Each structure stands twice: as C-alpha cells, then as structure tokens.
PDB file of C-alpha atoms and ligand atoms in Angstrom:
ATOM      1  CA  MET A   1       1.057  -8.103  15.862  1.00 55.00           C
ATOM      2  CA  MET A   2       1.619  -6.735  12.386  1.00 60.00           C
ATOM      3  CA  PRO A   3       4.276  -8.590  10.394  1.00 60.00           C
ATOM      4  CA  THR A   4       7.550  -6.704  10.034  1.00 79.00           C
ATOM      5  CA  ILE A   5       7.435  -5.529   6.464  1.00 91.00           C
ATOM      6  CA  SER A   6       9.104  -2.350   5.348  1.00 94.00           C
ATOM      7  CA  GLN A   7       7.315  -1.922   2.029  1.00 97.00           C
ATOM      8  CA  VAL A   8       4.015  -2.731   0.368  1.00 98.00           C
ATOM      9  CA  TYR A   9       2.773  -2.177  -3.173  1.00 98.00           C
ATOM     10  CA  LEU A  10      -0.250   0.084  -3.601  1.00 98.00           C
ATOM     11  CA  ASP A  11      -1.520   1.384  -6.944  1.00 98.00           C
ATOM     12  CA  GLY A  12       1.805   1.623  -8.723  1.00 98.00           C
ATOM     13  CA  LYS A  13       3.899   2.688  -5.730  1.00 98.00           C
ATOM     14  CA  PHE A  14       6.171   0.899  -3.251  1.00 98.00           C
ATOM     15  CA  LEU A  15       5.661   2.440   0.185  1.00 97.00           C
ATOM     16  CA  PRO A  16       6.251   1.772   3.878  1.00 97.00           C
ATOM     17  CA  PRO A  17       2.993   0.167   5.160  1.00 97.00           C
ATOM     18  CA  GLU A  18       2.198   3.151   7.409  1.00 96.00           C
ATOM     19  CA  GLN A  19       2.241   5.459   4.381  1.00 97.00           C
ATOM     20  CA  ALA A  20      -0.058   3.246   2.285  1.00 98.00           C
ATOM     21  CA  ARG A  21      -3.550   4.746   2.417  1.00 98.00           C
ATOM     22  CA  VAL A  22      -6.837   3.566   0.913  1.00 98.00           C
ATOM     23  CA  SER A  23      -9.990   5.688   0.678  1.00 98.00           C
ATOM     24  CA  VAL A  24     -12.857   4.962   3.083  1.00 98.00           C
ATOM     25  CA  PHE A  25     -15.022   4.904  -0.062  1.00 98.00           C
ATOM     26  CA  ASP A  26     -13.074   2.026  -1.560  1.00 98.00           C
ATOM     27  CA  ARG A  27     -15.578  -0.685  -2.515  1.00 98.00           C
ATOM     28  CA  GLY A  28     -13.295  -3.247  -0.905  1.00 98.00           C
ATOM     29  CA  PHE A  29     -13.845  -1.491   2.440  1.00 98.00           C
ATOM     30  CA  ILE A  30     -17.547  -0.744   1.906  1.00 98.00           C
ATOM     31  CA  PHE A  31     -18.777  -3.939   0.181  1.00 98.00           C
ATOM     32  CA  GLY A  32     -15.906  -6.445   0.332  1.00 98.00           C
ATOM     33  CA  ASP A  33     -15.990  -6.005  -3.461  1.00 98.00           C
ATOM     34  CA  GLY A  34     -12.685  -7.535  -4.498  1.00 99.00           C
ATOM     35  CA  VAL A  35     -10.599 -10.673  -4.893  1.00 99.00           C
ATOM     36  CA  TYR A  36      -7.221 -11.864  -3.633  1.00 99.00           C
ATOM     37  CA  GLU A  37      -4.469 -14.439  -3.995  1.00 98.00           C
ATOM     38  CA  VAL A  38      -1.788 -15.906  -1.742  1.00 98.00           C
ATOM     39  CA  ILE A  39       1.298 -17.171  -3.571  1.00 98.00           C
ATOM     40  CA  PRO A  40       4.056 -19.050  -1.734  1.00 98.00           C
ATOM     41  CA  VAL A  41       7.692 -18.335  -2.569  1.00 98.00           C
ATOM     42  CA  PHE A  42      10.221 -21.121  -2.033  1.00 97.00           C
ATOM     43  CA  GLY A  43      13.948 -20.612  -2.509  1.00 95.00           C
ATOM     44  CA  GLY A  44      13.259 -17.225  -4.103  1.00 95.00           C
ATOM     45  CA  ARG A  45      10.899 -18.696  -6.730  1.00 97.00           C
ATOM     46  CA  LEU A  46       7.147 -18.077  -7.025  1.00 98.00           C
ATOM     47  CA  PHE A  47       5.563 -21.512  -6.523  1.00 98.00           C
ATOM     48  CA  ARG A  48       2.928 -22.492  -9.098  1.00 98.00           C
ATOM     49  CA  LEU A  49       2.677 -18.881 -10.303  1.00 98.00           C
ATOM     50  CA  PRO A  50       0.812 -19.690 -13.558  1.00 98.00           C
ATOM     51  CA  HIS A  51      -1.810 -21.577 -11.537  1.00 98.00           C
ATOM     52  CA  HIS A  52      -2.263 -18.702  -9.088  1.00 98.00           C
ATOM     53  CA  LEU A  53      -2.515 -16.139 -11.892  1.00 98.00           C
ATOM     54  CA  ALA A  54      -5.011 -18.344 -13.755  1.00 98.00           C
ATOM     55  CA  ARG A  55      -7.155 -18.568 -10.597  1.00 98.00           C
ATOM     56  CA  LEU A  56      -6.838 -14.786 -10.165  1.00 99.00           C
ATOM     57  CA  ASP A  57      -8.057 -14.312 -13.753  1.00 98.00           C
ATOM     58  CA  ALA A  58     -11.000 -16.640 -13.054  1.00 98.00           C
ATOM     59  CA  SER A  59     -11.902 -14.723  -9.862  1.00 99.00           C
ATOM     60  CA  LEU A  60     -11.626 -11.369 -11.670  1.00 98.00           C
ATOM     61  CA  ALA A  61     -13.725 -12.594 -14.596  1.00 98.00           C
ATOM     62  CA  ALA A  62     -16.371 -13.859 -12.155  1.00 98.00           C
ATOM     63  CA  ILE A  63     -16.679 -10.418 -10.525  1.00 98.00           C
ATOM     64  CA  ARG A  64     -16.316  -8.670 -13.888  1.00 98.00           C
ATOM     65  CA  LEU A  65     -13.112  -6.773 -13.236  1.00 98.00           C
ATOM     66  CA  ARG A  66     -10.223  -6.726 -15.687  1.00 97.00           C
ATOM     67  CA  ASN A  67      -6.777  -7.825 -14.564  1.00 98.00           C
ATOM     68  CA  PRO A  68      -4.895  -4.546 -14.038  1.00 98.00           C
ATOM     69  CA  HIS A  69      -1.491  -6.127 -14.775  1.00 98.00           C
ATOM     70  CA  THR A  70       0.182  -8.455 -17.239  1.00 98.00           C
ATOM     71  CA  THR A  71       2.036 -11.528 -15.964  1.00 98.00           C
ATOM     72  CA  GLU A  72       5.335  -9.710 -16.501  1.00 98.00           C
ATOM     73  CA  GLU A  73       4.130  -6.701 -14.511  1.00 98.00           C
ATOM     74  CA  TRP A  74       2.971  -8.940 -11.674  1.00 98.00           C
ATOM     75  CA  LYS A  75       6.348 -10.693 -11.649  1.00 98.00           C
ATOM     76  CA  THR A  76       8.152  -7.345 -11.439  1.00 98.00           C
ATOM     77  CA  ILE A  77       5.973  -6.267  -8.500  1.00 98.00           C
ATOM     78  CA  PHE A  78       6.391  -9.575  -6.663  1.00 98.00           C
ATOM     79  CA  THR A  79      10.152  -9.710  -7.245  1.00 98.00           C
ATOM     80  CA  ARG A  80      10.603  -6.252  -5.749  1.00 98.00           C
ATOM     81  CA  LEU A  81       8.448  -7.157  -2.710  1.00 98.00           C
ATOM     82  CA  MET A  82      10.263 -10.477  -2.222  1.00 97.00           C
ATOM     83  CA  ALA A  83      13.720  -8.885  -2.245  1.00 96.00           C
ATOM     84  CA  GLU A  84      13.223  -7.667   1.326  1.00 93.00           C
ATOM     85  CA  HIS A  85      13.086 -11.221   2.713  1.00 93.00           C
ATOM     86  CA  GLY A  86      15.999 -12.704   0.757  1.00 90.00           C
ATOM     87  CA  THR A  87      15.725 -16.395  -0.064  1.00 88.00           C
ATOM     88  CA  SER A  88      13.677 -17.317   3.027  1.00 91.00           C
ATOM     89  CA  ASP A  89      10.319 -18.965   2.338  1.00 96.00           C
ATOM     90  CA  GLN A  90       7.613 -16.334   2.087  1.00 97.00           C
ATOM     91  CA  SER A  91       4.157 -15.643   0.775  1.00 97.00           C
ATOM     92  CA  ILE A  92       2.824 -12.896  -1.438  1.00 98.00           C
ATOM     93  CA  TYR A  93      -0.617 -11.515  -0.621  1.00 98.00           C
ATOM     94  CA  LEU A  94      -2.332  -9.521  -3.339  1.00 98.00           C
ATOM     95  CA  GLN A  95      -5.777  -8.024  -3.550  1.00 98.00           C
ATOM     96  CA  ILE A  96      -7.690  -6.102  -6.163  1.00 99.00           C
ATOM     97  CA  THR A  97     -10.869  -4.199  -5.357  1.00 99.00           C
ATOM     98  CA  ARG A  98     -13.338  -2.355  -7.575  1.00 98.00           C
ATOM     99  CA  GLY A  99     -11.814   0.896  -6.299  1.00 98.00           C
ATOM    100  CA  VAL A 100     -13.275   4.150  -5.016  1.00 98.00           C
ATOM    101  CA  ALA A 101     -16.842   5.182  -5.926  1.00 98.00           C
ATOM    102  CA  PRO A 102     -19.866   6.817  -4.287  1.00 98.00           C
ATOM    103  CA  ARG A 103     -21.578   4.138  -2.205  1.00 98.00           C
ATOM    104  CA  ASP A 104     -23.987   2.300  -4.519  1.00 98.00           C
ATOM    105  CA  HIS A 105     -24.339  -1.454  -4.970  1.00 98.00           C
ATOM    106  CA  ALA A 106     -24.324  -1.092  -8.765  1.00 98.00           C
ATOM    107  CA  PHE A 107     -20.850  -0.988 -10.338  1.00 98.00           C
ATOM    108  CA  PRO A 108     -19.306   2.406 -11.107  1.00 98.00           C
ATOM    109  CA  PRO A 109     -19.282   2.857 -14.907  1.00 96.00           C
ATOM    110  CA  TYR A 110     -15.500   3.300 -15.105  1.00 96.00           C
ATOM    111  CA  PRO A 111     -13.940   1.518 -12.126  1.00 97.00           C
ATOM    112  CA  VAL A 112     -10.310   2.185 -11.277  1.00 98.00           C
ATOM    113  CA  PRO A 113      -9.230  -0.903  -9.328  1.00 98.00           C
ATOM    114  CA  THR A 114      -7.237  -0.585  -6.116  1.00 98.00           C
ATOM    115  CA  VAL A 115      -4.245  -2.933  -6.233  1.00 98.00           C
ATOM    116  CA  PHE A 116      -2.443  -3.911  -3.051  1.00 98.00           C
ATOM    117  CA  ALA A 117       0.307  -6.480  -2.458  1.00 98.00           C
ATOM    118  CA  TYR A 118       2.954  -7.377   0.079  1.00 98.00           C
ATOM    119  CA  ALA A 119       5.376 -10.194   0.879  1.00 98.00           C
ATOM    120  CA  GLN A 120       5.953 -11.702   4.306  1.00 97.00           C
ATOM    121  CA  PRO A 121       8.007 -14.593   5.678  1.00 96.00           C
ATOM    122  CA  LEU A 122       6.051 -17.841   5.581  1.00 95.00           C
ATOM    123  CA  LYS A 123       4.882 -19.123   8.960  1.00 92.00           C
ATOM    124  CA  TYR A 124       4.748 -22.914   8.786  1.00 93.00           C
ATOM    125  CA  PRO A 125       2.454 -24.842  11.130  1.00 94.00           C
ATOM    126  CA  PRO A 126       4.229 -25.884  14.376  1.00 96.00           C
ATOM    127  CA  ALA A 127       6.177 -29.161  13.981  1.00 95.00           C
ATOM    128  CA  GLU A 128       3.903 -31.082  16.372  1.00 97.00           C
ATOM    129  CA  GLN A 129       0.920 -30.421  14.085  1.00 97.00           C
ATOM    130  CA  LEU A 130       2.705 -32.487  11.441  1.00 96.00           C
ATOM    131  CA  THR A 131       3.815 -35.252  13.791  1.00 96.00           C
ATOM    132  CA  GLN A 132       0.594 -35.461  15.845  1.00 98.00           C
ATOM    133  CA  GLY A 133      -1.975 -34.074  13.430  1.00 98.00           C
ATOM    134  CA  VAL A 134      -4.561 -31.419  14.213  1.00 98.00           C
ATOM    135  CA  THR A 135      -8.096 -31.352  15.537  1.00 98.00           C
ATOM    136  CA  ALA A 136     -11.076 -30.278  13.429  1.00 98.00           C
ATOM    137  CA  VAL A 137     -14.789 -29.824  13.988  1.00 98.00           C
ATOM    138  CA  THR A 138     -17.540 -30.259  11.423  1.00 98.00           C
ATOM    139  CA  THR A 139     -20.043 -27.469  10.966  1.00 98.00           C
ATOM    140  CA  THR A 140     -22.670 -26.264   8.514  1.00 98.00           C
ATOM    141  CA  ASP A 141     -21.218 -24.453   5.506  1.00 98.00           C
ATOM    142  CA  ILE A 142     -22.999 -21.107   5.892  1.00 98.00           C
ATOM    143  CA  ARG A 143     -21.245 -19.473   2.914  1.00 98.00           C
ATOM    144  CA  TRP A 144     -22.703 -18.331  -0.402  1.00 98.00           C
ATOM    145  CA  GLN A 145     -22.950 -20.238  -3.676  1.00 98.00           C
ATOM    146  CA  ARG A 146     -19.793 -18.881  -5.350  1.00 98.00           C
ATOM    147  CA  CYS A 147     -17.068 -20.206  -3.070  1.00 98.00           C
ATOM    148  CA  ASP A 148     -14.979 -20.804  -6.218  1.00 98.00           C
ATOM    149  CA  ILE A 149     -14.292 -17.043  -6.333  1.00 99.00           C
ATOM    150  CA  LYS A 150     -11.369 -16.082  -4.095  1.00 98.00           C
ATOM    151  CA  ALA A 151     -13.341 -13.133  -2.723  1.00 98.00           C
ATOM    152  CA  ILE A 152     -11.962 -10.829  -0.024  1.00 98.00           C
ATOM    153  CA  ALA A 153     -15.401 -10.956   1.668  1.00 98.00           C
ATOM    154  CA  LEU A 154     -14.480 -13.667   4.180  1.00 98.00           C
ATOM    155  CA  LEU A 155     -16.928 -12.965   7.005  1.00 98.00           C
ATOM    156  CA  ALA A 156     -18.455 -16.458   6.901  1.00 98.00           C
ATOM    157  CA  ASN A 157     -15.005 -18.086   6.754  1.00 98.00           C
ATOM    158  CA  ALA A 158     -13.841 -15.949   9.694  1.00 98.00           C
ATOM    159  CA  LEU A 159     -16.924 -16.894  11.763  1.00 98.00           C
ATOM    160  CA  LEU A 160     -16.421 -20.578  10.960  1.00 98.00           C
ATOM    161  CA  ARG A 161     -12.700 -20.579  11.742  1.00 98.00           C
ATOM    162  CA  GLN A 162     -13.377 -18.711  15.010  1.00 98.00           C
ATOM    163  CA  GLN A 163     -16.009 -21.284  15.933  1.00 98.00           C
ATOM    164  CA  ALA A 164     -13.396 -24.042  15.423  1.00 98.00           C
ATOM    165  CA  ILE A 165     -10.789 -22.177  17.516  1.00 98.00           C
ATOM    166  CA  GLU A 166     -13.286 -21.670  20.348  1.00 98.00           C
ATOM    167  CA  GLN A 167     -13.886 -25.431  20.338  1.00 98.00           C
ATOM    168  CA  GLY A 168     -10.136 -26.046  20.653  1.00 98.00           C
ATOM    169  CA  ALA A 169      -9.780 -27.086  16.993  1.00 98.00           C
ATOM    170  CA  VAL A 170      -7.482 -25.833  14.250  1.00 98.00           C
ATOM    171  CA  GLU A 171      -9.939 -26.010  11.353  1.00 98.00           C
ATOM    172  CA  ALA A 172     -13.657 -26.199  10.635  1.00 98.00           C
ATOM    173  CA  ILE A 173     -14.687 -28.845   8.100  1.00 98.00           C
ATOM    174  CA  LEU A 174     -17.678 -27.428   6.255  1.00 98.00           C
ATOM    175  CA  VAL A 175     -20.701 -29.530   5.364  1.00 98.00           C
ATOM    176  CA  ARG A 176     -23.428 -28.614   2.881  1.00 98.00           C
ATOM    177  CA  ASP A 177     -26.458 -30.897   2.549  1.00 98.00           C
ATOM    178  CA  GLY A 178     -24.619 -33.803   4.164  1.00 98.00           C
ATOM    179  CA  VAL A 179     -21.590 -33.446   1.891  1.00 98.00           C
ATOM    180  CA  VAL A 180     -18.139 -32.100   2.843  1.00 98.00           C
ATOM    181  CA  THR A 181     -17.155 -29.026   0.848  1.00 98.00           C
ATOM    182  CA  GLU A 182     -13.808 -27.841   2.262  1.00 98.00           C
ATOM    183  CA  GLY A 183     -12.191 -26.279   5.334  1.00 98.00           C
ATOM    184  CA  ALA A 184     -12.734 -22.654   6.403  1.00 98.00           C
ATOM    185  CA  ALA A 185      -9.377 -21.869   4.715  1.00 98.00           C
ATOM    186  CA  SER A 186      -8.259 -25.192   3.245  1.00 98.00           C
ATOM    187  CA  ASN A 187      -9.288 -28.113   1.038  1.00 99.00           C
ATOM    188  CA  ILE A 188     -10.011 -31.576   2.422  1.00 99.00           C
ATOM    189  CA  PHE A 189      -8.708 -35.034   1.442  1.00 99.00           C
ATOM    190  CA  VAL A 190      -9.910 -38.368   2.785  1.00 98.00           C
ATOM    191  CA  VAL A 191      -7.996 -41.666   2.590  1.00 98.00           C
ATOM    192  CA  LYS A 192     -10.056 -44.849   2.472  1.00 98.00           C
ATOM    193  CA  ASN A 193      -8.719 -48.310   1.650  1.00 97.00           C
ATOM    194  CA  GLY A 194      -5.557 -46.896   0.072  1.00 97.00           C
ATOM    195  CA  ARG A 195      -7.363 -44.345  -2.156  1.00 98.00           C
ATOM    196  CA  LEU A 196      -7.384 -40.576  -1.923  1.00 98.00           C
ATOM    197  CA  ILE A 197     -10.746 -38.858  -2.258  1.00 98.00           C
ATOM    198  CA  THR A 198     -11.254 -35.101  -2.475  1.00 98.00           C
ATOM    199  CA  PRO A 199     -14.464 -33.207  -3.274  1.00 98.00           C
ATOM    200  CA  PRO A 200     -14.800 -32.242  -6.952  1.00 98.00           C
ATOM    201  CA  LYS A 201     -14.377 -28.632  -8.040  1.00 98.00           C
ATOM    202  CA  GLY A 202     -17.509 -26.564  -8.462  1.00 98.00           C
ATOM    203  CA  PRO A 203     -19.222 -23.473  -7.049  1.00 98.00           C
ATOM    204  CA  PHE A 204     -19.021 -24.685  -3.443  1.00 98.00           C
ATOM    205  CA  ILE A 205     -15.243 -24.956  -3.064  1.00 98.00           C
ATOM    206  CA  LEU A 206     -12.197 -22.870  -3.788  1.00 98.00           C
ATOM    207  CA  PRO A 207     -10.090 -24.631  -6.423  1.00 98.00           C
ATOM    208  CA  GLY A 208      -7.036 -24.907  -4.169  1.00 98.00           C
ATOM    209  CA  ILE A 209      -3.647 -24.811  -5.854  1.00 98.00           C
ATOM    210  CA  THR A 210      -2.272 -27.234  -3.242  1.00 98.00           C
ATOM    211  CA  ARG A 211      -5.280 -29.534  -3.766  1.00 98.00           C
ATOM    212  CA  ASP A 212      -4.592 -29.614  -7.498  1.00 98.00           C
ATOM    213  CA  LEU A 213      -0.902 -30.296  -6.896  1.00 98.00           C
ATOM    214  CA  VAL A 214      -1.668 -33.205  -4.557  1.00 98.00           C
ATOM    215  CA  VAL A 215      -4.044 -34.675  -7.172  1.00 98.00           C
ATOM    216  CA  GLU A 216      -1.395 -34.146  -9.882  1.00 98.00           C
ATOM    217  CA  ILE A 217       1.383 -35.778  -7.828  1.00 98.00           C
ATOM    218  CA  ALA A 218      -0.890 -38.695  -6.875  1.00 98.00           C
ATOM    219  CA  ARG A 219      -1.763 -39.332 -10.545  1.00 98.00           C
ATOM    220  CA  THR A 220       1.878 -39.023 -11.654  1.00 97.00           C
ATOM    221  CA  LYS A 221       3.071 -41.447  -8.972  1.00 97.00           C
ATOM    222  CA  GLY A 222       0.259 -43.968  -9.367  1.00 97.00           C
ATOM    223  CA  VAL A 223      -1.502 -43.249  -6.077  1.00 98.00           C
ATOM    224  CA  PRO A 224      -5.243 -43.881  -6.635  1.00 98.00           C
ATOM    225  CA  CYS A 225      -7.073 -40.558  -6.342  1.00 98.00           C
ATOM    226  CA  ASP A 226     -10.732 -39.745  -6.967  1.00 98.00           C
ATOM    227  CA  GLU A 227     -12.471 -36.379  -7.154  1.00 98.00           C
ATOM    228  CA  LEU A 228     -15.824 -37.394  -5.738  1.00 98.00           C
ATOM    229  CA  PRO A 229     -18.406 -36.065  -3.267  1.00 98.00           C
ATOM    230  CA  VAL A 230     -17.456 -36.933   0.318  1.00 98.00           C
ATOM    231  CA  LYS A 231     -20.447 -37.661   2.538  1.00 98.00           C
ATOM    232  CA  ILE A 232     -20.177 -36.647   6.169  1.00 98.00           C
ATOM    233  CA  GLU A 233     -20.369 -40.348   7.171  1.00 96.00           C
ATOM    234  CA  THR A 234     -17.262 -41.022   5.072  1.00 96.00           C
ATOM    235  CA  LEU A 235     -15.319 -38.756   7.438  1.00 96.00           C
ATOM    236  CA  SER A 236     -16.098 -40.988  10.417  1.00 94.00           C
ATOM    237  CA  SER A 237     -15.064 -44.181   8.617  1.00 97.00           C
ATOM    238  CA  ALA A 238     -11.971 -42.670   6.919  1.00 98.00           C
ATOM    239  CA  ASP A 239      -8.498 -44.107   7.510  1.00 98.00           C
ATOM    240  CA  GLU A 240      -6.987 -40.624   7.225  1.00 98.00           C
ATOM    241  CA  VAL A 241      -8.197 -37.053   6.689  1.00 98.00           C
ATOM    242  CA  TRP A 242      -5.924 -34.177   5.600  1.00 99.00           C
ATOM    243  CA  LEU A 243      -6.279 -30.483   4.944  1.00 98.00           C
ATOM    244  CA  THR A 244      -4.292 -28.705   2.251  1.00 98.00           C
ATOM    245  CA  SER A 245      -3.409 -25.069   1.623  1.00 98.00           C
ATOM    246  CA  SER A 246      -0.500 -23.046   0.275  1.00 97.00           C
ATOM    247  CA  THR A 247       0.675 -22.069   3.755  1.00 96.00           C
ATOM    248  CA  LYS A 248      -0.230 -25.248   5.702  1.00 97.00           C
ATOM    249  CA  GLU A 249       0.795 -27.584   2.855  1.00 98.00           C
ATOM    250  CA  ILE A 250      -0.588 -31.072   3.713  1.00 98.00           C
ATOM    251  CA  LEU A 251      -1.625 -31.415   7.344  1.00 98.00           C
ATOM    252  CA  PRO A 252      -3.110 -34.561   8.897  1.00 98.00           C
ATOM    253  CA  ILE A 253      -6.388 -34.151  10.798  1.00 98.00           C
ATOM    254  CA  THR A 254      -6.339 -36.785  13.550  1.00 98.00           C
ATOM    255  CA  ARG A 255      -9.450 -35.835  15.572  1.00 98.00           C
ATOM    256  CA  ILE A 256     -12.809 -34.718  14.252  1.00 98.00           C
ATOM    257  CA  ASP A 257     -15.614 -33.670  16.615  1.00 98.00           C
ATOM    258  CA  GLY A 258     -13.683 -35.207  19.529  1.00 97.00           C
ATOM    259  CA  ARG A 259     -13.285 -38.642  17.896  1.00 98.00           C
ATOM    260  CA  PRO A 260     -10.029 -40.071  16.514  1.00 98.00           C
ATOM    261  CA  VAL A 261      -9.605 -40.409  12.741  1.00 98.00           C
ATOM    262  CA  GLY A 262      -8.375 -43.948  11.935  1.00 97.00           C
ATOM    263  CA  THR A 263      -5.702 -44.792  14.502  1.00 97.00           C
ATOM    264  CA  GLY A 264      -5.728 -41.221  15.809  1.00 98.00           C
ATOM    265  CA  LYS A 265      -2.179 -40.719  14.438  1.00 98.00           C
ATOM    266  CA  PRO A 266      -1.022 -39.341  11.073  1.00 98.00           C
ATOM    267  CA  GLY A 267      -1.222 -42.216   8.583  1.00 98.00           C
ATOM    268  CA  SER A 268       1.197 -43.869   6.183  1.00 98.00           C
ATOM    269  CA  MET A 269      -0.494 -42.345   3.118  1.00 98.00           C
ATOM    270  CA  HIS A 270       0.111 -38.880   4.551  1.00 98.00           C
ATOM    271  CA  ALA A 271       3.776 -39.735   5.088  1.00 98.00           C
ATOM    272  CA  ARG A 272       4.010 -40.917   1.465  1.00 98.00           C
ATOM    273  CA  MET A 273       2.222 -37.944  -0.120  1.00 98.00           C
ATOM    274  CA  PHE A 274       4.006 -35.386   2.042  1.00 98.00           C
ATOM    275  CA  ALA A 275       7.366 -36.908   1.089  1.00 98.00           C
ATOM    276  CA  LEU A 276       6.383 -36.712  -2.608  1.00 98.00           C
ATOM    277  CA  TYR A 277       5.201 -33.116  -2.126  1.00 98.00           C
ATOM    278  CA  LYS A 278       8.508 -32.145  -0.475  1.00 98.00           C
ATOM    279  CA  GLU A 279      10.409 -33.872  -3.286  1.00 98.00           C
ATOM    280  CA  TYR A 280       8.434 -31.821  -5.830  1.00 98.00           C
ATOM    281  CA  LYS A 281       9.085 -28.629  -3.871  1.00 98.00           C
ATOM    282  CA  GLN A 282      12.818 -29.391  -3.739  1.00 97.00           C
ATOM    283  CA  ALA A 283      12.891 -30.025  -7.497  1.00 98.00           C
ATOM    284  CA  PHE A 284      11.108 -26.684  -7.963  1.00 98.00           C
ATOM    285  CA  ILE A 285      13.636 -24.842  -5.773  1.00 96.00           C
ATOM    286  CA  GLN A 286      16.423 -26.388  -7.851  1.00 96.00           C
ATOM    287  CA  GLY A 287      14.714 -25.229 -11.051  1.00 96.00           C
ATOM    288  CA  LYS A 288      14.037 -28.802 -12.239  1.00 96.00           C
ATOM    289  CA  VAL A 289      10.271 -28.291 -12.453  1.00 93.00           C
ATOM    290  CA  GLU A 290       8.242 -25.185 -13.239  1.00 85.00           C
TER     291      GLU A 290
HETATM  292  N1  PMP B 301     -10.269 -23.205   0.511  1.00 78.36           N
HETATM  293  C1  PMP B 301     -10.351 -21.993   1.088  1.00 78.36           C
HETATM  294  C2  PMP B 301     -11.682 -21.488   1.539  1.00 78.36           C
HETATM  295  C3  PMP B 301      -9.184 -21.212   1.256  1.00 78.36           C
HETATM  296  O1  PMP B 301      -9.266 -19.992   1.821  1.00 78.36           O
HETATM  297  C4  PMP B 301      -7.934 -21.734   0.837  1.00 78.36           C
HETATM  298  C5  PMP B 301      -6.669 -20.935   0.941  1.00 78.36           C
HETATM  299  N2  PMP B 301      -6.410 -20.362   2.161  1.00 78.36           N
HETATM  300  C6  PMP B 301      -7.900 -23.021   0.283  1.00 78.36           C
HETATM  301  C7  PMP B 301      -9.088 -23.712   0.107  1.00 78.36           C
HETATM  302  C8  PMP B 301      -6.597 -23.630  -0.173  1.00 78.36           C
HETATM  303  O2  PMP B 301      -6.152 -23.050  -1.373  1.00 78.36           O
HETATM  304  P1  PMP B 301      -4.610 -22.991  -1.763  1.00 78.36           P
HETATM  305  O3  PMP B 301      -4.127 -24.393  -1.784  1.00 78.36           O
HETATM  306  O4  PMP B 301      -4.610 -22.365  -3.109  1.00 78.36           O
HETATM  307  O5  PMP B 301      -3.910 -22.184  -0.713  1.00 78.36           O
END
C-alpha cells in the first residue's frame, strides 16, 4: 500500500503524488545513478539535519554531482512537506539523480539533476520487537566496495533483506571476509563485557547517523565504546547485539542464525543506551539540543 501523502516535491514543484512524473530516460531509472537520504522529524523538528546534509554532500561528491540546493532551500522544502503531518513523528525521504539523458554509461556533459522528496508518518517497529528483540541471520555481504555512498541502487540490499525475511528474520547481518560490516539497512553494535563495539567507518559501511549518535552519547555518558572490526565469532560470544537506524532507532537482536544472543533477551546495556537515546531525543524536541 502506498502511504497516504497528498503532496511530494519534484524539481521545484509541490504536486499530488499521482501528478509527479519522471522521464523513463532518467538515469535514476536506467542506471540507479543517484543518492538519497532519510531524515527523521521529531516534534516538528528535523533530527540531526546537519549530519544528514553532510552525509548527502559526501554522497553527492562521491558520485560527482553538485548539491542542487542550499541548506536553507532544503529546509524550506522539508518544512512545506512536513506541514501535512502536523507534529506527528515523520521521516523525509529525498533523492537526487543525474537526471534525464540519452542512455550512455558516461555522464552527460551538463546534467540537470532530478530532485524528489516527500514526508510520511514514521512507522516505529512493533512494541514487542523492543521488548523481545528481533531475529537476524548472517550472510555474505555481496555489495560493492563503496557502501559509504548512500546510493539509490539498492538491489543487493533488497536481495539480502528478502533473504532474511524468507528465513523468518527481521534483518540480515552482512559479513565480508569473516568480519561484520553492517545490516542490510542498519548498522550493528555488539556488547561484550560491558563495552560497546561497532565496526569502524570506511568504504564497506554506511556512516549511519544513528550509529554516530549512539557512539556520541556513549562517549558523553562514559559508556566504554570502541570502533573496531567485529569478527563473525564475536557475534556468537556477544552479550548483546543491536541494530541501529533512523527509523528503527536502537533495536536488540536476540537470535542470530537460530541461536540466542547472550540470555536470549534484550540486555541491560540496551536498556541503558535506549533510555539515554530517548532522553536525548526528548531534549531535542524541547529545543535543548541541536
Ligand atoms: N546501513 C545501511 C545499509 C542503511 O541503509 C541504513 C539506513 N537505512 C543504515 C546503515 C543506518 O543509517 P541511519 O542511522 O543514518 O538511518
């Protein structure tokens, strides 16, 4: 089912979704040649906007496209899209492609990017996923070598997530050369002997905004946290494993490949970090933090 949204932004215009049209020769459609962002909105405020726009700039620079809008222009677009859903929690989706051109792998000399965005109410994970945790499976990371780019070409991620779903799991934990990279659409944290460990940033993971926030909160509050490679064996001996993303926040993974993680229940470190995360979010909604 399509979300109920009455307007989207496309190339300078606000339109009902059924009137928004993109050319079949758009390079996003033909090659998956574009990048995207998902920005949560809490209490009517764009959460971690500077971080999302910085990651967008990094993705655009990596694919050699210029940012078509200034921060102020983006804010104006988002604010107009958000108005439809009032103060309810929502997420902004935006994507920029290299635009319309005759089909040729090489870039068009003067690309005119296609810019698309919409807002929709945020769908939180069901409550029992937080209280019971979720199931994950490990699988080979079949993606390319620039997973740090938030590219719209998500075929590998879609195949991997589907594989997890068909095995009754919520997420696929991806493994490259014996080392955990991330989830199909999330970052991964491990808790071992009271320390948080998350894989370091680099070309094989998306620099998650939620990941960075969890690391930042941990450091601020004195929770030991390392950004280090996580071997697949570490998963089996971990006390806790979590996934993080803007829409799933911090979710405990309590079964991996059919075996319980730690006690098989969400752990005390998750309870602590999630409480600190919610405290930060509340302070943000109240305008006490940016
Ligand atoms: N890794 C991948 C592959 C993702 O698609 C996502 C976002 N869905 C994340 C990590 C988490 O990033 P963020 O916290 O910025 O949502």
